Short mmCIF file of C-alpha atoms in Angstrom, two decimals:
data_model
loop_
_atom_site.label_atom_id
_atom_site.label_comp_id
_atom_site.label_asym_id
_atom_site.label_seq_id
_atom_site.Cartn_x
_atom_site.Cartn_y
_atom_site.Cartn_z
CA MET A 1 -1.97 27.82 16.77
CA SER A 2 0.53 30.13 15.19
CA SER A 3 1.86 33.24 16.90
CA GLN A 4 -0.28 35.31 14.55
CA ASP A 5 -3.40 33.43 15.73
CA VAL A 6 -2.44 34.01 19.37
CA GLN A 7 -1.85 37.72 18.77
CA SER A 8 -5.21 38.19 17.10
CA ASN A 9 -6.93 36.23 19.88
CA GLN A 10 -5.39 38.52 22.50
CA LYS A 11 -6.93 41.49 20.69
CA GLY A 12 -10.34 39.80 20.86
CA LEU A 13 -10.64 39.43 17.11
CA GLY A 14 -10.70 35.64 16.95
CA PRO A 15 -8.21 33.53 15.06
CA ALA A 16 -6.58 35.18 12.09
CA ILE A 17 -6.93 33.61 8.70
CA THR A 18 -3.41 32.75 7.73
CA HIS A 19 -4.22 31.13 4.41
CA SER A 20 -6.51 31.72 1.47
CA PRO A 21 -9.69 29.60 1.53
CA TRP A 22 -9.50 29.40 -2.29
CA LYS A 23 -6.30 27.36 -2.44
CA ARG A 24 -6.36 23.56 -2.57
CA ARG A 25 -5.40 21.86 0.67
CA ASP A 26 -4.56 18.30 1.64
CA ALA A 27 -6.17 16.36 4.50
CA GLN A 28 -3.99 18.13 7.09
CA GLY A 29 -4.89 21.57 5.77
CA GLU A 30 -1.52 22.08 4.14
CA ASN A 31 -1.34 24.14 0.97
CA MET A 32 -1.08 22.00 -2.15
CA ALA A 33 -0.09 24.92 -4.38
CA PRO A 34 3.19 24.61 -6.26
CA ALA A 35 6.36 25.57 -4.42
CA LYS A 36 7.89 28.98 -4.96
CA GLY A 37 9.43 29.27 -8.38
CA GLU A 38 7.16 26.60 -9.84
CA LYS A 39 4.31 27.54 -12.11
CA GLU A 40 0.89 25.91 -12.00
CA SER A 41 0.27 23.57 -14.91
CA LYS A 42 -1.42 25.25 -17.82
CA GLY A 43 -1.32 22.19 -20.04
CA PRO A 44 -3.95 20.43 -22.09
CA ALA A 45 -6.46 20.23 -19.20
CA SER A 46 -6.57 24.01 -18.91
CA SER A 47 -7.01 24.52 -22.64
CA PHE A 48 -9.72 21.84 -22.71
CA LYS A 49 -11.60 23.65 -19.94
CA LEU A 50 -11.37 26.91 -21.88
CA MET A 51 -12.65 25.15 -24.98
CA LEU A 52 -15.60 23.75 -22.97
CA LEU A 53 -16.39 27.20 -21.62
CA ALA A 54 -16.24 28.74 -25.09
CA LEU A 55 -18.50 26.02 -26.52
CA MET A 56 -21.05 26.46 -23.73
CA VAL A 57 -21.12 30.22 -24.19
CA LEU A 58 -21.42 29.85 -27.96
CA GLN A 59 -24.18 27.24 -27.70
CA ASN A 60 -26.25 29.15 -25.13
CA THR A 61 -25.85 32.47 -26.93
CA SER A 62 -26.74 31.03 -30.31
CA ALA A 63 -29.77 29.22 -28.87
CA VAL A 64 -31.13 32.46 -27.42
CA LEU A 65 -30.41 34.51 -30.54
CA VAL A 66 -31.82 31.94 -32.98
CA GLY A 67 -34.90 31.42 -30.81
CA ARG A 68 -35.52 35.14 -30.53
CA TYR A 69 -34.95 35.79 -34.23
CA THR A 70 -37.24 32.99 -35.37
CA ARG A 71 -39.99 34.10 -32.98
CA THR A 72 -39.93 37.70 -34.24
CA ALA A 73 -39.07 37.34 -37.95
CA VAL A 74 -41.45 34.52 -38.84
CA PRO A 75 -45.20 35.12 -39.30
CA LYS A 76 -47.38 33.94 -36.42
CA GLU A 77 -48.94 31.04 -38.36
CA GLU A 78 -45.51 29.62 -39.31
CA GLN A 79 -43.98 29.78 -35.83
CA PHE A 80 -42.82 26.65 -34.09
CA ASN A 81 -43.64 25.49 -30.60
CA VAL A 82 -41.08 26.69 -28.03
CA SER A 83 -40.85 23.23 -26.48
CA HIS A 84 -39.58 21.93 -29.84
CA LEU A 85 -36.74 24.47 -29.72
CA VAL A 86 -35.85 23.36 -26.19
CA LEU A 87 -35.84 19.71 -27.31
CA VAL A 88 -33.54 20.48 -30.26
CA ILE A 89 -31.20 22.48 -28.00
CA GLU A 90 -30.98 19.60 -25.52
CA VAL A 91 -30.29 17.07 -28.30
CA VAL A 92 -27.49 19.30 -29.59
CA LYS A 93 -26.07 19.49 -26.05
CA LEU A 94 -26.21 15.68 -25.78
CA ILE A 95 -24.38 15.25 -29.08
CA LEU A 96 -21.71 17.80 -28.10
CA SER A 97 -21.31 16.14 -24.70
CA VAL A 98 -20.79 12.73 -26.26
CA ILE A 99 -18.23 14.13 -28.70
CA LEU A 100 -16.34 15.94 -25.94
CA GLU A 101 -16.38 12.91 -23.62
CA TYR A 102 -15.11 10.77 -26.50
CA HIS A 103 -12.27 13.26 -26.99
CA ALA A 104 -11.52 13.66 -23.27
CA THR A 105 -11.30 9.92 -22.64
CA ASN A 106 -9.07 9.25 -25.66
CA ARG A 107 -11.74 7.23 -27.46
CA GLY A 108 -12.75 5.41 -24.28
CA LEU A 109 -16.37 6.57 -24.28
CA LEU A 110 -17.92 3.17 -23.60
CA LYS A 111 -15.45 2.45 -20.80
CA SER A 112 -16.18 5.87 -19.28
CA VAL A 113 -19.94 5.23 -19.40
CA GLN A 114 -19.39 1.81 -17.82
CA GLU A 115 -17.20 3.16 -14.99
CA ASN A 116 -19.10 6.35 -14.21
CA ILE A 117 -22.73 5.41 -14.81
CA LEU A 118 -23.35 1.67 -14.97
CA ASP A 119 -20.92 0.64 -12.21
CA ARG A 120 -22.11 3.43 -9.86
CA PRO A 121 -25.86 3.83 -10.45
CA LEU A 122 -26.54 5.64 -7.15
CA SER A 123 -23.89 8.25 -7.87
CA ALA A 124 -25.23 8.70 -11.39
CA LEU A 125 -28.77 9.04 -10.04
CA LYS A 126 -27.71 11.78 -7.61
CA VAL A 127 -26.13 13.75 -10.44
CA SER A 128 -29.08 13.22 -12.76
CA VAL A 129 -31.76 14.57 -10.37
CA PRO A 130 -31.48 18.18 -11.64
CA ALA A 131 -31.61 16.97 -15.24
CA LEU A 132 -34.68 14.85 -14.53
CA LEU A 133 -36.37 17.79 -12.80
CA TYR A 134 -35.64 19.99 -15.79
#
């Protein structure tokens, strides 16, 4: 316990939080943040994450707007079934996911599928439960 923890315990407040719970820590609880003077990496991984976020926002927004527009602007007898729209949206998501995985793995899509899905079927099944329920 640090002296700060002891002081807060003497006041009856319990142990003081001496570190942020939002920072990455190693197995011993030590801060893994960069040392003072060093900046966190903002390289290609960060820009790729921003691109993914922008694509997800764009895809979800466009799906809602297109669905709403086509349901209100088209006469009732020419309207499509909503489940068809959901199917098309999910196929577009699948295609975008494959393209992004292909890009992220430097053209190693088949190797990535082998390592992450086929070699670890239980792990893949755990992740796929929400998708199967949907």
